[in-house]
Structure formats: structure tokens, C-alpha cells
Short mmCIF file of C-alpha atoms and ligand atoms in Angstrom, two decimals:
data_model
loop_
_atom_site.label_atom_id
_atom_site.label_comp_id
_atom_site.label_asym_id
_atom_site.label_seq_id
_atom_site.Cartn_x
_atom_site.Cartn_y
_atom_site.Cartn_z
CA MET X 10 -40.35 -45.57 -101.90
CA GLY X 11 -42.59 -42.94 -103.50
CA ILE X 12 -39.87 -41.97 -105.95
CA GLU X 13 -41.01 -41.13 -109.47
CA THR X 14 -39.09 -42.98 -112.16
CA VAL X 15 -37.79 -41.93 -115.56
CA ALA X 16 -36.93 -44.78 -117.92
CA VAL X 17 -34.49 -44.37 -120.78
CA TYR X 18 -34.80 -46.42 -123.95
CA SER X 19 -33.34 -46.82 -127.42
CA THR X 20 -35.73 -46.82 -130.37
CA ALA X 21 -35.44 -50.66 -130.41
CA ASP X 22 -36.97 -50.69 -126.90
CA ARG X 23 -39.74 -48.17 -127.53
CA ASP X 24 -42.43 -50.74 -126.64
CA SER X 25 -40.49 -52.42 -123.83
CA LEU X 26 -42.21 -53.10 -120.50
CA HIS X 27 -39.94 -50.82 -118.44
CA VAL X 28 -40.99 -47.91 -120.64
CA ARG X 29 -44.65 -48.67 -119.90
CA LEU X 30 -44.10 -49.11 -116.17
CA ALA X 31 -42.03 -46.00 -115.53
CA ASP X 32 -43.69 -42.67 -114.68
CA TYR X 33 -41.82 -40.98 -117.53
CA ALA X 34 -39.65 -42.26 -120.38
CA VAL X 35 -37.05 -40.57 -122.57
CA CYS X 36 -35.63 -41.90 -125.83
CA ILE X 37 -31.82 -41.72 -125.81
CA GLY X 38 -30.97 -42.80 -129.35
CA PRO X 39 -30.87 -45.58 -131.94
CA PRO X 40 -30.31 -49.31 -131.21
CA PRO X 41 -26.48 -49.56 -131.26
CA SER X 42 -25.54 -49.12 -127.58
CA PRO X 43 -22.67 -46.64 -128.19
CA GLN X 44 -25.32 -44.28 -129.58
CA SER X 45 -27.87 -44.79 -126.76
CA TYR X 46 -27.28 -46.81 -123.58
CA LEU X 47 -23.56 -45.95 -123.60
CA ASN X 48 -24.07 -42.36 -124.78
CA ARG X 49 -23.16 -40.38 -121.67
CA ASN X 50 -24.22 -37.03 -123.05
CA ASN X 51 -27.67 -38.31 -124.02
CA LEU X 52 -28.10 -39.92 -120.62
CA ILE X 53 -27.15 -36.74 -118.76
CA MET X 54 -29.40 -34.63 -121.01
CA ALA X 55 -32.31 -37.01 -120.41
CA ALA X 56 -31.80 -36.83 -116.64
CA ALA X 57 -31.43 -33.05 -116.65
CA GLY X 58 -34.47 -32.55 -118.87
CA ALA X 59 -36.64 -34.75 -116.68
CA GLY X 60 -35.42 -33.09 -113.47
CA CYS X 61 -33.93 -36.27 -111.97
CA GLY X 62 -32.28 -36.29 -108.57
CA ALA X 63 -30.41 -39.56 -109.03
CA ILE X 64 -29.29 -41.98 -111.71
CA HIS X 65 -29.41 -45.75 -111.25
CA PRO X 66 -26.95 -47.31 -113.72
CA GLY X 67 -28.57 -50.76 -113.72
CA VAL X 68 -26.58 -53.99 -113.97
CA GLY X 69 -24.69 -53.62 -117.27
CA PHE X 70 -23.57 -50.90 -119.67
CA LEU X 71 -22.10 -47.98 -117.65
CA SER X 72 -22.82 -49.46 -114.20
CA GLU X 73 -19.12 -49.98 -113.40
CA ASN X 74 -17.68 -47.06 -115.30
CA ALA X 75 -15.77 -44.73 -112.97
CA ALA X 76 -15.73 -41.82 -115.44
CA PHE X 77 -19.52 -42.02 -115.86
CA ALA X 78 -20.05 -42.14 -112.09
CA LYS X 79 -17.90 -39.03 -111.80
CA LEU X 80 -19.73 -37.24 -114.60
CA VAL X 81 -23.09 -38.01 -112.97
CA ARG X 82 -21.86 -36.54 -109.69
CA ASP X 83 -20.22 -33.52 -111.29
CA ARG X 84 -23.51 -32.72 -113.01
CA GLY X 85 -25.23 -32.69 -109.62
CA PHE X 86 -27.04 -36.03 -109.59
CA ALA X 87 -26.67 -38.75 -107.01
CA PHE X 88 -25.06 -41.86 -108.51
CA ILE X 89 -26.63 -45.09 -107.20
CA GLY X 90 -23.33 -46.87 -106.76
CA PRO X 91 -19.99 -46.50 -105.00
CA ALA X 92 -17.63 -43.51 -105.39
CA PRO X 93 -15.79 -43.18 -108.74
CA GLU X 94 -12.45 -43.77 -106.97
CA THR X 95 -13.74 -47.06 -105.55
CA ILE X 96 -15.03 -48.23 -108.94
CA GLU X 97 -11.67 -47.33 -110.48
CA LEU X 98 -9.62 -49.21 -107.90
CA LEU X 99 -11.81 -52.34 -108.14
CA GLY X 100 -11.75 -52.23 -111.95
CA ASP X 101 -8.02 -52.91 -111.81
CA LYS X 102 -7.95 -56.61 -110.88
CA VAL X 103 -4.26 -56.46 -109.91
CA ALA X 104 -4.87 -53.56 -107.52
CA ALA X 105 -8.05 -55.19 -106.16
CA ARG X 106 -6.21 -58.45 -105.53
CA ASP X 107 -3.43 -56.58 -103.77
CA THR X 108 -5.86 -54.63 -101.62
CA ALA X 109 -7.79 -57.78 -100.68
CA ARG X 110 -4.58 -59.53 -99.66
CA ARG X 111 -3.54 -56.57 -97.51
CA PHE X 112 -6.83 -56.88 -95.61
CA GLY X 113 -6.27 -60.53 -94.84
CA LEU X 114 -8.29 -62.20 -97.59
CA PRO X 115 -6.80 -65.35 -99.08
CA VAL X 116 -6.03 -64.91 -102.80
CA THR X 117 -5.14 -67.61 -105.34
CA PRO X 118 -1.36 -68.13 -105.40
CA GLY X 119 -0.17 -65.83 -108.16
CA SER X 120 2.32 -63.33 -109.52
CA ALA X 121 3.21 -60.36 -107.35
CA GLY X 122 1.39 -57.72 -109.35
CA ALA X 123 1.39 -57.42 -113.14
CA VAL X 124 3.62 -59.55 -115.38
CA ASP X 125 5.14 -57.44 -118.17
CA SER X 126 7.57 -59.71 -119.99
CA GLU X 127 7.89 -63.27 -121.26
CA GLU X 128 10.74 -63.83 -118.78
CA ALA X 129 8.65 -62.58 -115.85
CA ALA X 130 5.80 -64.83 -116.98
CA ALA X 131 8.10 -67.85 -117.14
CA LYS X 132 9.49 -67.09 -113.70
CA ALA X 133 6.02 -66.68 -112.16
CA ALA X 134 4.75 -69.90 -113.77
CA ARG X 135 7.82 -71.84 -112.62
CA GLU X 136 7.25 -70.68 -109.05
CA LEU X 137 3.52 -71.38 -109.08
CA GLY X 138 3.64 -74.67 -110.97
CA PHE X 139 1.43 -75.59 -113.94
CA PRO X 140 -1.38 -75.26 -114.81
CA VAL X 141 -1.56 -71.47 -114.61
CA ILE X 142 -4.09 -68.93 -115.83
CA ILE X 143 -3.23 -65.60 -117.43
CA LYS X 144 -5.79 -62.87 -116.72
CA ALA X 145 -6.22 -59.30 -117.93
CA ALA X 146 -5.88 -56.67 -115.20
CA ALA X 147 -8.69 -54.69 -116.82
CA GLY X 148 -10.75 -57.84 -117.44
CA GLY X 149 -13.06 -59.71 -115.12
CA GLY X 150 -16.00 -61.97 -115.76
CA GLY X 151 -13.85 -64.35 -117.78
CA LYS X 152 -12.87 -62.06 -120.67
CA GLY X 153 -9.30 -62.26 -121.87
CA MET X 154 -8.24 -65.29 -119.82
CA ARG X 155 -5.94 -68.10 -120.98
CA VAL X 156 -5.21 -71.39 -119.25
CA VAL X 157 -1.68 -72.72 -119.78
CA ARG X 158 -0.88 -76.34 -118.95
CA ARG X 159 2.73 -76.71 -120.13
CA ALA X 160 5.83 -74.55 -120.07
CA GLU X 161 6.16 -74.79 -123.88
CA GLU X 162 2.75 -73.14 -124.29
CA LEU X 163 3.45 -70.19 -122.02
CA ALA X 164 5.17 -67.73 -124.37
CA GLY X 165 2.53 -68.04 -127.11
CA ASN X 166 -0.37 -67.73 -124.66
CA PHE X 167 1.30 -64.80 -122.90
CA ALA X 168 1.53 -62.90 -126.19
CA LEU X 169 -2.07 -63.79 -127.09
CA ALA X 170 -3.38 -62.79 -123.65
CA ARG X 171 -1.64 -59.43 -123.93
CA SER X 172 -2.96 -58.66 -127.39
CA GLU X 173 -6.49 -59.80 -126.43
CA ALA X 174 -6.33 -57.58 -123.35
CA GLU X 175 -5.18 -54.67 -125.52
CA ALA X 176 -7.92 -55.28 -128.10
CA ASN X 177 -10.72 -55.70 -125.52
CA PHE X 178 -9.76 -53.20 -122.83
CA ALA X 179 -7.15 -50.92 -124.43
CA ASP X 180 -4.82 -52.09 -121.64
CA ASN X 181 -2.40 -54.99 -122.13
CA THR X 182 -1.61 -55.47 -118.42
CA VAL X 183 -1.89 -59.13 -117.37
CA PHE X 184 -1.19 -61.20 -114.26
CA ILE X 185 -0.78 -64.90 -113.59
CA GLU X 186 -2.41 -67.24 -111.07
CA ARG X 187 -2.20 -70.93 -110.35
CA TYR X 188 -5.17 -72.49 -112.18
CA LEU X 189 -7.75 -74.34 -110.08
CA GLU X 190 -9.28 -77.18 -112.11
CA ASN X 191 -12.98 -77.12 -111.20
CA PRO X 192 -13.67 -74.61 -108.42
CA ARG X 193 -17.07 -73.34 -107.37
CA HIS X 194 -17.90 -69.72 -108.12
CA VAL X 195 -19.19 -68.27 -104.85
CA GLU X 196 -19.98 -64.61 -104.26
CA LEU X 197 -21.15 -62.63 -101.23
CA GLN X 198 -23.85 -59.96 -101.51
CA ILE X 199 -22.79 -56.81 -99.71
CA LEU X 200 -24.74 -53.68 -98.77
CA ALA X 201 -22.84 -50.83 -97.19
CA ASP X 202 -23.39 -47.25 -96.08
CA LYS X 203 -21.37 -44.61 -94.18
CA ASN X 204 -21.69 -46.51 -90.92
CA SER X 205 -21.81 -50.19 -91.62
CA VAL X 206 -21.24 -53.14 -93.94
CA ALA X 207 -23.83 -55.92 -94.16
CA VAL X 208 -23.31 -59.37 -95.70
CA LEU X 209 -26.46 -60.91 -97.16
CA GLY X 210 -25.15 -64.46 -97.45
CA GLU X 211 -23.55 -66.00 -100.52
CA ARG X 212 -24.66 -67.13 -103.97
CA ASP X 213 -23.32 -70.12 -105.84
CA CYS X 214 -23.00 -69.27 -109.54
CA SER X 215 -21.10 -72.36 -110.70
CA VAL X 216 -23.66 -73.29 -113.37
CA GLN X 217 -22.46 -71.23 -116.31
CA GLN X 218 -21.59 -71.55 -119.98
CA ASN X 219 -18.86 -69.50 -121.66
CA HIS X 220 -18.71 -67.30 -118.56
CA GLN X 221 -22.46 -66.61 -118.83
CA LYS X 222 -24.20 -67.58 -115.62
CA LEU X 223 -27.26 -69.78 -116.13
CA ILE X 224 -28.37 -70.73 -112.61
CA GLU X 225 -27.62 -69.06 -109.28
CA GLU X 226 -28.60 -70.22 -105.83
CA SER X 227 -28.34 -69.11 -102.22
CA PRO X 228 -26.96 -70.44 -99.99
CA SER X 229 -24.16 -72.37 -101.73
CA PRO X 230 -24.27 -76.16 -101.28
CA GLY X 231 -20.47 -76.08 -100.92
CA VAL X 232 -20.11 -73.49 -98.17
CA THR X 233 -20.06 -74.49 -94.50
CA GLU X 234 -20.98 -72.21 -91.60
CA THR X 235 -17.28 -71.84 -90.76
CA MET X 236 -16.37 -70.85 -94.33
CA ARG X 237 -19.35 -68.47 -94.46
CA SER X 238 -18.25 -66.54 -91.40
CA ARG X 239 -14.59 -66.42 -92.45
CA MET X 240 -15.50 -65.11 -95.90
CA ALA X 241 -17.87 -62.57 -94.40
CA GLU X 242 -15.26 -61.32 -91.94
CA GLY X 243 -12.73 -60.70 -94.71
CA ALA X 244 -15.36 -59.09 -96.92
CA VAL X 245 -16.50 -56.70 -94.19
CA ASN X 246 -12.89 -55.62 -93.53
CA LEU X 247 -12.29 -54.96 -97.22
CA PHE X 248 -15.52 -53.06 -97.88
CA ARG X 249 -15.11 -50.97 -94.71
CA GLU X 250 -11.57 -50.08 -95.72
CA LEU X 251 -12.73 -49.13 -99.22
CA GLY X 252 -15.42 -46.85 -97.76
CA TYR X 253 -17.81 -48.73 -100.04
CA THR X 254 -21.36 -47.41 -100.49
CA GLY X 255 -24.37 -49.29 -101.83
CA ALA X 256 -24.68 -52.79 -103.29
CA GLY X 257 -21.63 -54.81 -104.26
CA THR X 258 -20.43 -58.37 -104.67
CA ILE X 259 -17.19 -60.04 -103.64
CA GLU X 260 -16.34 -63.11 -105.73
CA PHE X 261 -14.43 -66.16 -104.54
CA LEU X 262 -13.25 -69.38 -106.08
CA VAL X 263 -13.98 -72.26 -103.72
CA GLU X 264 -12.16 -75.58 -103.72
CA GLY X 265 -13.13 -77.90 -100.86
CA GLU X 266 -12.84 -75.90 -97.64
CA ASN X 267 -10.55 -73.33 -99.24
CA PHE X 268 -11.70 -70.04 -100.70
CA TYR X 269 -9.75 -67.49 -102.71
CA PHE X 270 -10.63 -63.86 -103.42
CA MET X 271 -11.14 -63.20 -107.12
CA GLU X 272 -12.68 -59.77 -107.68
CA VAL X 273 -15.32 -57.26 -106.56
CA ASN X 274 -18.25 -56.27 -108.76
CA ALA X 275 -19.00 -52.66 -107.87
CA ARG X 276 -22.64 -52.75 -108.91
CA LEU X 277 -25.99 -54.46 -108.48
CA GLN X 278 -26.00 -57.89 -110.14
CA VAL X 279 -28.53 -59.79 -112.23
CA GLU X 280 -28.72 -62.56 -109.62
CA HIS X 281 -29.51 -60.34 -106.60
CA PRO X 282 -33.10 -61.71 -106.25
CA VAL X 283 -31.91 -65.00 -104.72
CA SER X 284 -30.30 -62.98 -101.92
CA GLU X 285 -33.47 -60.90 -101.57
CA PHE X 286 -35.46 -64.11 -101.08
CA VAL X 287 -33.23 -65.73 -98.44
CA THR X 288 -32.71 -62.50 -96.47
CA GLY X 289 -36.13 -60.89 -97.00
CA THR X 290 -34.41 -57.66 -98.07
CA ASP X 291 -35.25 -55.30 -100.93
CA ILE X 292 -31.64 -54.82 -102.07
CA VAL X 293 -32.39 -52.04 -104.57
CA ARG X 294 -34.31 -50.07 -101.93
CA GLU X 295 -31.35 -50.33 -99.51
CA GLN X 296 -28.93 -49.47 -102.31
CA ILE X 297 -30.87 -46.30 -103.12
CA LEU X 298 -31.08 -45.29 -99.44
CA ALA X 299 -27.33 -45.88 -98.93
CA CYS X 300 -26.37 -43.84 -102.00
CA THR X 301 -28.80 -40.94 -101.51
CA ALA X 302 -29.54 -40.53 -97.78
CA GLY X 303 -26.14 -42.06 -96.89
CA ARG X 304 -27.93 -44.46 -94.59
CA MET X 305 -29.60 -47.79 -95.32
CA GLU X 306 -32.41 -49.16 -93.20
CA LEU X 307 -30.89 -52.64 -92.99
CA GLU X 308 -29.11 -53.45 -89.74
CA PRO X 309 -26.14 -55.77 -90.41
CA ASP X 310 -26.60 -57.70 -87.15
CA LYS X 311 -30.21 -58.49 -88.01
CA VAL X 312 -29.51 -60.20 -91.33
CA SER X 313 -30.42 -63.89 -91.21
CA LEU X 314 -30.69 -66.52 -93.92
CA ASP X 315 -33.96 -68.37 -94.36
CA GLY X 316 -34.45 -71.37 -96.66
CA TRP X 317 -33.13 -71.77 -100.19
CA ALA X 318 -33.53 -69.71 -103.36
CA ILE X 319 -32.71 -70.59 -106.98
CA GLU X 320 -32.71 -68.43 -110.10
CA CYS X 321 -32.90 -69.76 -113.65
CA ARG X 322 -31.99 -67.29 -116.37
CA ILE X 323 -34.30 -67.56 -119.37
CA ASN X 324 -32.38 -66.68 -122.53
CA ALA X 325 -33.77 -66.04 -126.00
CA LEU X 326 -32.21 -68.29 -128.64
CA SER X 327 -33.75 -66.17 -131.38
CA PRO X 328 -35.41 -62.75 -131.66
CA GLY X 329 -39.11 -62.44 -132.51
CA LYS X 330 -42.58 -61.48 -131.40
CA ILE X 331 -44.01 -63.01 -128.21
CA THR X 332 -47.28 -64.57 -129.36
CA ARG X 333 -48.13 -66.16 -126.02
CA LEU X 334 -46.84 -65.71 -122.46
CA GLU X 335 -47.96 -67.55 -119.33
CA ILE X 336 -46.21 -66.58 -116.13
CA PRO X 337 -45.93 -69.01 -113.19
CA GLY X 338 -46.90 -67.81 -109.72
CA GLY X 339 -47.70 -68.88 -106.18
CA PRO X 340 -45.82 -68.49 -102.89
CA GLY X 341 -42.09 -68.08 -103.35
CA VAL X 342 -42.21 -67.72 -107.14
CA ARG X 343 -40.93 -64.55 -108.82
CA PHE X 344 -40.68 -63.74 -112.52
CA ASP X 345 -38.58 -60.70 -113.48
CA SER X 346 -38.90 -59.88 -117.16
CA PHE X 347 -39.50 -57.27 -119.81
CA LEU X 348 -41.75 -59.64 -121.76
CA TYR X 349 -45.50 -59.32 -122.22
CA GLN X 350 -47.85 -60.92 -124.69
CA GLY X 351 -47.48 -59.14 -128.05
CA CYS X 352 -44.08 -57.54 -127.35
CA SER X 353 -41.02 -58.03 -129.54
CA VAL X 354 -37.58 -59.29 -128.53
CA PRO X 355 -35.21 -57.13 -130.57
CA PRO X 356 -32.09 -58.67 -132.13
CA PHE X 357 -29.84 -56.32 -130.10
CA TYR X 358 -28.44 -56.51 -126.59
CA ASP X 359 -28.14 -59.41 -124.16
CA SER X 360 -30.06 -62.63 -124.81
CA MET X 361 -31.50 -62.80 -121.29
CA VAL X 362 -35.23 -62.06 -121.43
CA ALA X 363 -36.40 -63.24 -118.01
CA LYS X 364 -35.32 -64.49 -114.62
CA LEU X 365 -37.38 -67.13 -112.84
CA ILE X 366 -36.65 -67.19 -109.11
CA VAL X 367 -38.07 -69.51 -106.46
CA HIS X 368 -37.80 -69.74 -102.67
CA ASP X 369 -38.61 -72.62 -100.33
CA SER X 370 -37.46 -74.10 -97.03
CA THR X 371 -34.89 -76.56 -98.41
CA ARG X 372 -32.82 -77.02 -101.56
CA ASP X 373 -34.82 -80.10 -102.60
CA ARG X 374 -38.08 -78.21 -102.25
CA ALA X 375 -36.69 -75.21 -104.14
CA ILE X 376 -35.63 -77.51 -107.00
CA ALA X 377 -39.08 -79.12 -107.05
CA LYS X 378 -40.70 -75.68 -107.10
CA MET X 379 -38.42 -74.50 -109.90
CA SER X 380 -39.26 -77.61 -111.97
CA ARG X 381 -42.96 -76.93 -111.55
CA ALA X 382 -42.54 -73.22 -112.35
CA LEU X 383 -40.51 -74.02 -115.49
CA ASP X 384 -43.30 -76.42 -116.55
CA GLU X 385 -45.90 -73.67 -116.08
CA LEU X 386 -43.88 -71.03 -117.93
CA VAL X 387 -45.03 -70.67 -121.52
CA ILE X 388 -43.15 -68.42 -123.93
CA GLU X 389 -44.20 -68.72 -127.57
CA GLY X 390 -42.87 -66.84 -130.59
CA ILE X 391 -39.18 -67.18 -129.73
CA ARG X 392 -36.99 -70.16 -128.83
CA THR X 393 -35.63 -70.16 -125.28
CA ASN X 394 -33.41 -72.29 -123.02
CA ARG X 395 -36.40 -73.33 -120.84
CA GLU X 396 -36.13 -77.03 -121.74
CA ARG X 397 -32.42 -77.10 -120.88
CA GLN X 398 -33.12 -75.53 -117.49
CA LYS X 399 -35.77 -78.22 -116.86
CA LEU X 400 -33.19 -80.92 -117.62
CA VAL X 401 -30.69 -79.40 -115.18
CA MET X 402 -33.33 -79.43 -112.42
CA ARG X 403 -33.73 -83.20 -113.00
CA ASP X 404 -30.00 -83.96 -113.29
CA PRO X 405 -28.72 -86.11 -110.38
CA LYS X 406 -25.41 -84.26 -110.30
CA PHE X 407 -27.09 -80.86 -109.98
CA ARG X 408 -29.43 -82.32 -107.36
CA SER X 409 -26.47 -83.68 -105.36
CA GLY X 410 -25.11 -80.14 -105.01
CA ARG X 411 -21.61 -81.43 -105.77
CA PHE X 412 -20.41 -79.57 -108.86
CA GLY X 413 -17.99 -76.84 -109.94
CA THR X 414 -17.68 -74.26 -112.71
CA HIS X 415 -17.21 -76.92 -115.39
CA TYR X 416 -20.51 -78.63 -114.54
CA TYR X 417 -22.45 -77.31 -117.53
CA GLU X 418 -19.87 -78.28 -120.15
CA GLU X 419 -19.60 -81.70 -118.44
CA ILE X 420 -23.31 -82.47 -118.74
CA ASN X 421 -23.44 -81.11 -122.28
CA GLY X 422 -20.52 -83.38 -123.23
CA GLU X 423 -22.12 -86.41 -121.59
CA ALA X 424 -25.56 -85.87 -123.02
CA GLU X 425 -25.03 -84.10 -126.32
CA ASN X 426 -28.06 -85.84 -127.81
CA VAL X 427 -30.25 -84.76 -124.89
CA PHE X 428 -29.33 -81.07 -124.97
C1 MV4 F 528 -9.88 -68.85 -112.30
C2 MV4 F 528 -10.18 -70.21 -112.49
C3 MV4 F 528 -9.31 -71.14 -111.98
N1 MV4 F 528 -8.21 -70.74 -111.33
N2 MV4 F 528 -8.78 -68.51 -111.64
C4 MV4 F 528 -13.81 -67.20 -114.53
C5 MV4 F 528 -14.41 -65.85 -114.38
C6 MV4 F 528 -13.32 -64.94 -114.04
N3 MV4 F 528 -13.75 -63.96 -113.10
C7 MV4 F 528 -12.25 -65.82 -113.50
N4 MV4 F 528 -12.60 -67.17 -113.81
C8 MV4 F 528 -11.82 -68.21 -113.43
N5 MV4 F 528 -10.69 -67.89 -112.76
C9 MV4 F 528 -7.95 -69.45 -111.17
N6 MV4 F 528 -6.84 -69.07 -110.54
C10 MV4 F 528 -11.32 -70.56 -113.18
C11 MV4 F 528 -12.14 -69.56 -113.68
C12 MV4 F 528 -13.23 -70.05 -114.47
C13 MV4 F 528 -13.00 -70.54 -115.78
C14 MV4 F 528 -11.75 -70.50 -116.36
C15 MV4 F 528 -11.54 -71.01 -117.65
C16 MV4 F 528 -12.62 -71.54 -118.38
C17 MV4 F 528 -13.87 -71.56 -117.81
C18 MV4 F 528 -14.08 -71.07 -116.52
C19 MV4 F 528 -15.34 -71.10 -115.96
C20 MV4 F 528 -15.54 -70.60 -114.71
C21 MV4 F 528 -14.47 -70.09 -113.96
#
């Protein structure tokens, strides 16, 4: 795009690849994130000092923080994300659920709004029928959730859910839904500007462990053409009504032919490359155009889905120095990473060190390509989950495409000696 880039880094990331690749780089503090990557003042000072026009908040840290988005704007920078008011509304899962329902999206049967007493919880659970799930209104991504299978266990879990919500989010608001036993996690990639809302197909993120996604693919093996267009229609209505700008994701739980709205992630996500592959779109480029010029180049009617893409997250199981790195390549193979030979993986931050993404004409061919790419990938000096990802690619159940969110714990239970 011809835009000069300024990277920010903590002292732990001084030698990181993004620092080398950026046109300029500014140190924003010591390793603990509250003192660097979450330090708003340091971030604003870095941007001001470097003469930035816009701030891209990335995929974690302050990327969904309404107050930060507002501060960025108030200081005269463009924020590469939706408006602070939109982030705020979507951050409240009760309000988001309510809004989605008003715009015709199916939501999981659940309490009408927040549940603020043991009696209200008991009443909601009785109406819904067990099992139920208690969720934090300020949560999302699986934090602060409790599954309750019997009426006797409700009061205790309600109290625990509230105190966990208070401890994690400084907000003890919770709500209750009927619990679906083994749904798929399906999410739609959205790009929106002042004039239009585009849907870039869906991703299936059912392969996850402790709410950490491990494998994402597009399209979803469990979504039919009919479901796809019904989900897209609801999503477009919602995002248009929100006046949403930039990249976003709408998450659904899918059970058979039924889908239920769960939440909206008001940011770019880690797994966006699979959608880039199947739609041939540079999502970050469109996101930047939408949030700066107010107009993306993408035309919603021209989006089409081609072939199948799969992403395997490569996680470090230990910190250390990378003594050897061999990166797979070839048509339809992409490796996104901060690793290079000789670099160090610091003991801070998220364990994800790379994303291996492949694209081919069919799911079977994409799986074959991923297996080959995982074979070719060599990372020495740290332990990674590469071998586990190779086993999943060979697993008949994964290959059948018939699995839900409990898939990974199921295969780990069945083959404890293998994993
Ligand atoms: C659910 C659910 C079943 N029923 N909601 C996980 C992420 C967060 N955004 C919401 N999640 C779930 N919500 C209803 N009504 C299942 C999950 C879920 C899950 C729940 C408990 C333990 C592991 C899980 C793994 C994936 C999804």
C-alpha cells in the first residue's frame, strides 16, 4: 500500500522479526504487558513521536478495548477498527445477544438479559431445561463459563461464575443459556465500510483445546449452502445496523442444520488467512482502507469462495533459542511467523509462534498438503505441537469432517499414549 510502518516492541522482543521488517521501531517498555503492550500512554507517545497517521491494534492486547480506540481517535490518529461505541456494545455479550436477536438472528435459548440472583437463575434454568451454561456478560472466548447439569449444582456454580466474572472482568454480570453438547464453532469473516457489508465465507474453528483454537478451516465441513446464505443474511443486517467499519467476525454455534448467534469479535483475528486464501482477498489491506479512507476496494457482490484452506497453529511448548528453522513452501502454502534462525522465543506472551496455512481445490487435497508442509517444517531449539498437528491430519475423524468443539479432548482421551 506504500504505507511506512512503525513497529512497537517490549525489550523482550527487541530482536523480533517484526522489528526488523518494519520501517521504524519504537521500544515501549519492559516485558510485562501492562508496562508495554498494554501501556496506552507509551503507545500514544510512540505513535506521536514517529508521526503516525493511524494505529493498527493487532489481534490481541488492546484490539477490542473501546477506551483505547477512543483515546487513539481523540489524539488525532485513525484507529484501524470499528468505532469505540461499537466495540463497547459488542463487548457486552448480553447487549450483543439482544441486538442480534432484534435483527432476526437465531440465538441459543437463554435468559432474557442478565441473571442477577440465585432465584432468577433457578427460574431461567427451569424454563430452559438442563444442561445450562452460565456465561459472563463481559467474557467471551470461553473465559468465566460454567456448565451445570443438575438443579442441585446450580446455586454453587452461579456463585462461582459471578465471583470468577468479578475477578476476571471486574463485572459480575452473568447470563444463562441452554447448553449444547458438542456444537461446531463456526464464524463468518466480515469486512464493512460506510457503504457496504461483505461476507467472506465462514471458518470452522471446532478443533480447540481449553478454548485455544488449534486448527481453523474454510469453508466449514458442516455448513450447507442454505445455512451459509441464511447466516450471511443475518450477519449483514446486524453489521449494517451497527454501522460497523473494518474487519470483524460473527461467531455461531452450529448443531446439525441449526445455527445460533454467540458473539461478535470486533477485531482482526489470528485465523483470517484461511479466509484470505479462499476469497483471494488481502483482509488487512481492506481493513485499513475501510478505516482510513472510509471505503474498501472489495465489492461484496464479487466475493466468491474457491477451494479449501486450513490453518495449523504452531505453539511453543517451551521457550528457547531457535537453532534451526526450515520453512515449507510451494503453491498454496503460507507460513506466518516471527521466527528466524538464531532468534529467541521469550518466556512471555502467547505460546503461538507460527501459523501454517495451506490452500487447495478440495478438503482432502488441503489436508494432504498440510501433512506434507508439516513434514517439511523444521523448528529446532524449542519443543512445539507440530507432531500433534501431524497426527490430527491423519486422524480418520478429522478427515471425515464430522466433529464438534469437543473433538480434541475426545481424541486425546482415546489416544493418551499417542499424544
Ligand atoms: C456454548 C457452548 C454450548 N452451549 N454455549 C466456548 C467459547 C465461548 N465463546 C462460548 N463457548 C461455548 N458456548 C452454549 N449455549 C459450548 C461452548 C464451548 C465450550 C463450552 C464448555 C467447555 C468447552 C467448550 C469448547 C468449545 C465451545
